[in-house]
Short mmCIF file of C-alpha atoms in Angstrom, two decimals:
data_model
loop_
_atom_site.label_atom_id
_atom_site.label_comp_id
_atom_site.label_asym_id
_atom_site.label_seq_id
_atom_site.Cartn_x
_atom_site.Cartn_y
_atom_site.Cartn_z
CA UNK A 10 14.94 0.77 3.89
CA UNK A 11 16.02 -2.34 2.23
CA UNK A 12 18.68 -1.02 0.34
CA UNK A 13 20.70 0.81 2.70
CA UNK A 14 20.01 -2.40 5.06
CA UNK A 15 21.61 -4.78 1.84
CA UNK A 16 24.52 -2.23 0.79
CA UNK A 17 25.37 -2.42 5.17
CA UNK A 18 25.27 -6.06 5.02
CA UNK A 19 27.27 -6.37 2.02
CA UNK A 20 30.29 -4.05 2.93
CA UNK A 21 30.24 -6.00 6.37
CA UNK A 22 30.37 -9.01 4.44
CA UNK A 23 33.43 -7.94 2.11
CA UNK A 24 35.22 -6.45 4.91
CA UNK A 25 35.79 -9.61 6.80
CA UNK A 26 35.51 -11.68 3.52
CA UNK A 27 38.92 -9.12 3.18
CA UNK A 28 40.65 -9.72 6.30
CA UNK A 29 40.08 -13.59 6.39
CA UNK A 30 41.97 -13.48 3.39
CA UNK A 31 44.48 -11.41 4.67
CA UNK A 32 45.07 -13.54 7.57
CA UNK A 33 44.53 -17.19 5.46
CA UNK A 34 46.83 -16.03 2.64
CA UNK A 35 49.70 -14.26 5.29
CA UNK A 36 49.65 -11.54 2.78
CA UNK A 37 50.74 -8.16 4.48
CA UNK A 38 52.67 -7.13 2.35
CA UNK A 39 52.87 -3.40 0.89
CA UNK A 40 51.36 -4.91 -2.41
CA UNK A 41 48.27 -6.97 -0.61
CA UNK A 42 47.51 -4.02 1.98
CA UNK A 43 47.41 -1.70 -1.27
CA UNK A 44 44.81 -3.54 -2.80
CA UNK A 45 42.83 -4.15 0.66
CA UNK A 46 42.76 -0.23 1.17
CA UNK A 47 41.61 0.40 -2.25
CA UNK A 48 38.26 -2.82 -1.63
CA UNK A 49 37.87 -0.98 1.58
CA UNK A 50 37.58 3.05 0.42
CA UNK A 51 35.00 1.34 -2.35
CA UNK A 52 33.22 -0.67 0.32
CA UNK A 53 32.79 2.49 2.44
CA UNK A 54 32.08 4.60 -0.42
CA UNK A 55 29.24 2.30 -1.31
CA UNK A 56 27.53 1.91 2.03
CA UNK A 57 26.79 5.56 2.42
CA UNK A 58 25.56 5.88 -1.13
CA UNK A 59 23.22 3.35 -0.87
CA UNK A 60 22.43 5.03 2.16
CA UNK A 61 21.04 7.90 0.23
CA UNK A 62 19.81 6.51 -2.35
CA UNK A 63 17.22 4.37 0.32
CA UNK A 64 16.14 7.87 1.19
CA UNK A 65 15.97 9.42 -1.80
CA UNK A 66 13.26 6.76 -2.69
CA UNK A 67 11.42 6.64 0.66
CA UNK A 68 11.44 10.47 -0.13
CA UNK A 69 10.08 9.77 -3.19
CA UNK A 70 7.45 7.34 -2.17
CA UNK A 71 6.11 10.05 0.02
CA UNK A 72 5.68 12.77 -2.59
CA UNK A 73 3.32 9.71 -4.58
CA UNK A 74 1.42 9.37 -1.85
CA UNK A 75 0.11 12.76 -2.16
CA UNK A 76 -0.45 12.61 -5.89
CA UNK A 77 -2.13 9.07 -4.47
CA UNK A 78 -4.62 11.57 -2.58
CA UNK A 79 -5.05 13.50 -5.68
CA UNK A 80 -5.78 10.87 -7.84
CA UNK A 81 -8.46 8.75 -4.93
CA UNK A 82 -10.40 12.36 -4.72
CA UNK A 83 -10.77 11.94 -8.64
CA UNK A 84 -11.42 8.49 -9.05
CA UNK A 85 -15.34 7.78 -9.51
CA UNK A 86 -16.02 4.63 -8.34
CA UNK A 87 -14.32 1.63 -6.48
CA UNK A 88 -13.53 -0.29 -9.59
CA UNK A 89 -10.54 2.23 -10.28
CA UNK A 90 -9.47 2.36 -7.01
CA UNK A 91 -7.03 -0.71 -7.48
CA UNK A 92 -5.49 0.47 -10.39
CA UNK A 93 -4.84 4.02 -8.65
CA UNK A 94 -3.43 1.92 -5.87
CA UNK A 95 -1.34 -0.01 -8.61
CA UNK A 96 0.28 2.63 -10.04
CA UNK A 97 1.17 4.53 -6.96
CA UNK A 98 2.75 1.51 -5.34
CA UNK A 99 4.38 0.55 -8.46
CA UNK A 100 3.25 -2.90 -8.01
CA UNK A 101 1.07 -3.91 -11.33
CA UNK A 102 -0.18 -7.13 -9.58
CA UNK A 103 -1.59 -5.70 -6.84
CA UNK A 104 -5.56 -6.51 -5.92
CA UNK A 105 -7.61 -4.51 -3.82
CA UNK A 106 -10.54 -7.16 -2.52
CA UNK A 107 -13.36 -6.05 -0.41
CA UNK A 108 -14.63 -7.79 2.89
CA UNK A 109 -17.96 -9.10 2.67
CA UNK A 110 -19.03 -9.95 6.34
CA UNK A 111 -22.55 -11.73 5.00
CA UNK A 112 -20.26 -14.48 3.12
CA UNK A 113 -16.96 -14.40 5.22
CA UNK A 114 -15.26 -13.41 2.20
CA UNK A 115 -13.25 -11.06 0.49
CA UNK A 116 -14.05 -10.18 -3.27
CA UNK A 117 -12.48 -8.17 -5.83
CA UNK A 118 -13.68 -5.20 -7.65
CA UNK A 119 -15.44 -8.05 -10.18
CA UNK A 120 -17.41 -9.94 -7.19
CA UNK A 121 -14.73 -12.74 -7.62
CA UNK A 122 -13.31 -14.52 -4.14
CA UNK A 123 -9.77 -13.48 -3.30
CA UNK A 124 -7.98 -15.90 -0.96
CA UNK A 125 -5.07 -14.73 1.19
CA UNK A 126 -1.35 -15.39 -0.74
CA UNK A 127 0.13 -18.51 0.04
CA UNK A 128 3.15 -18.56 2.33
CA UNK A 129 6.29 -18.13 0.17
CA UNK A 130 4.43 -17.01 -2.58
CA UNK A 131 6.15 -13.54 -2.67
CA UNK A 132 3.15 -12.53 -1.82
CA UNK A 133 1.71 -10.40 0.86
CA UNK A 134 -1.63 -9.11 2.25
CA UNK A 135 -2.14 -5.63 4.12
CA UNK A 136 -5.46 -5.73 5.91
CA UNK A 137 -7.43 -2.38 5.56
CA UNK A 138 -9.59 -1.39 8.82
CA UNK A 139 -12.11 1.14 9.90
CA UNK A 140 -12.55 1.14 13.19
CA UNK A 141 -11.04 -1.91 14.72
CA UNK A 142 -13.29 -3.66 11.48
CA UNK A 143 -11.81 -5.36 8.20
CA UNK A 144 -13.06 -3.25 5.33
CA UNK A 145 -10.62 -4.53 2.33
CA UNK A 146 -7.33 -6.04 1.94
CA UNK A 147 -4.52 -5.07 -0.23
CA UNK A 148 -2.85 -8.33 -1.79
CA UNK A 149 0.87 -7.19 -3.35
CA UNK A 150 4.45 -7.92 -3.83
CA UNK A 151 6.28 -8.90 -0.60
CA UNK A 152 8.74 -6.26 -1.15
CA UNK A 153 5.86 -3.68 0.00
CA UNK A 154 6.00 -5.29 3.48
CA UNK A 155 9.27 -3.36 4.10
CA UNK A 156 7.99 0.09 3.48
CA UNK A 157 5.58 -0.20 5.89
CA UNK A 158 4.94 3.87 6.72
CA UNK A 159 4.09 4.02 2.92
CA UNK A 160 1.71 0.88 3.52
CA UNK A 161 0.33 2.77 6.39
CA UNK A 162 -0.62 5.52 4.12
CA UNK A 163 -1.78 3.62 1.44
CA UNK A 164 -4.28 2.14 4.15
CA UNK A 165 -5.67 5.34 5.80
CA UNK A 166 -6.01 6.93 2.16
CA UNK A 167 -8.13 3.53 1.18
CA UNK A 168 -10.11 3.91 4.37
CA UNK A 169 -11.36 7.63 3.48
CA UNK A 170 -12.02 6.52 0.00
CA UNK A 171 -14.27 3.90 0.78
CA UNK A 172 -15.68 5.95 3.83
CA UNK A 173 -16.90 8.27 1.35
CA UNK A 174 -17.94 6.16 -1.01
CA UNK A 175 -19.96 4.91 1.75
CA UNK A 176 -21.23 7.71 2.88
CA UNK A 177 -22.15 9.17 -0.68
CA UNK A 178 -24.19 5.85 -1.16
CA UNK A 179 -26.07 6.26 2.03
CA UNK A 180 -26.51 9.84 1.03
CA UNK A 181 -27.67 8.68 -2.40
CA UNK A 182 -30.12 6.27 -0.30
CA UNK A 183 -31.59 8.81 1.73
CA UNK A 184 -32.59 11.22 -1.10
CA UNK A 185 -34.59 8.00 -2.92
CA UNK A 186 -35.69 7.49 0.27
CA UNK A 187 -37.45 10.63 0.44
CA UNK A 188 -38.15 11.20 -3.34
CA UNK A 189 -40.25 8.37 -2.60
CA UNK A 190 -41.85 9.78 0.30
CA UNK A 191 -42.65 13.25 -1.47
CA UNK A 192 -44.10 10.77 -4.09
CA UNK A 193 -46.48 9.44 -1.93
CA UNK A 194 -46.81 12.25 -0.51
CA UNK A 195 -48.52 13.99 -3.36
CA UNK A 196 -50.69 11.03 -4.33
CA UNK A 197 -52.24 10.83 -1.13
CA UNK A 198 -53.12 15.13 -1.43
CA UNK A 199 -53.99 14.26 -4.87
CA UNK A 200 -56.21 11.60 -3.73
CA UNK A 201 -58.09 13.66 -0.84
CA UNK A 202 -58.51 16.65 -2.76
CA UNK A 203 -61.05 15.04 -5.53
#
């Protein structure tokens, strides 16, 4: 998106830059219109190029969202989950910080406070929510911001994974729950049968 968007603006910007000199300089001559048709056939070359290319990489982008998928179904805890989400956005930096609702914080993977970048900062912060809730926040380069479909998946593929890490750790809870109750359980037959 932003390259096709820069290449446009660029080859607009060159083809007036080229015919304000053409009318400054009073050059239409054979020699000066020569040499504006050859700027021009590269400018419009160029555009549609870039064009591609813009796709080509969006196209791109998608495919790594499904090795993203992949790679989240593999991953065995939340302390990897950033660095999955690193490496399939391409942006080392990036910090995946969880929302803590009992301190009004969010927290990386280490339990350390993550504050929200700083305007200007090159910076940005996508928030991640399950159902109308904050759950996380992904804090990254500002050049994510314009890929926002790709930030959309990122999100919703985040959102399962911590769903089901949730839901594994209330499973998890559960079976203690009632390990402990079988325990008792047999102490208390244990107890009435002597």
């Amino acid at each position: 998106l932003l390259l096709p968007t820069l290449a446009g603006s660029i080859a607009i910007l060159i083809l007036v830059l080229q015919v304000a000199y053409l009318l400054l300089a009073g050059e239409w001559g054979l020699g000066a219109t020569r040499g504006s048709q050859l700027v021009s056939a590269i400018v419009l070359v160029t555009v549609p190029l870039a064009f591609v290319l813009g796709l080509l990489r969006a196209q791109f982008a998608r495919a790594g969202m499904a090795d993203l998928l992949v790679a989240l179904q593999r991953v065995p805890g939340s302390g990897q989950l950033g660095d999955v989400l690193a490496r399939a956005l391409r942006d080392p930096s990036l910090v995946l910080a969880y929302w803590l609702p009992r301190f009004e914080a969010y927290v990386d993977g280490e339990g350390r406070p993550v504050a929200p970048p700083a305007e200007g900062s090159g910076r940005a912060a996508t928030y991640i929510d399950h159902e109308e809730d904050h759950v996380a926040v992904l804090v990254h380069d500002a050049a994510l911001v314009y890929e926002p479909e790709l930030l959309e998946v990122v999100c919703a593929a985040v959102d399962l994974a911590l769903e089901q890490e949730r839901l594994q750790a209330e499973l998890k809870a559960h079976a203690e729950q009632l390990m402990g109750s079988r325990a008792r359980d047999e102490c208390r037959r244990a107890a009435w049968s002597r």
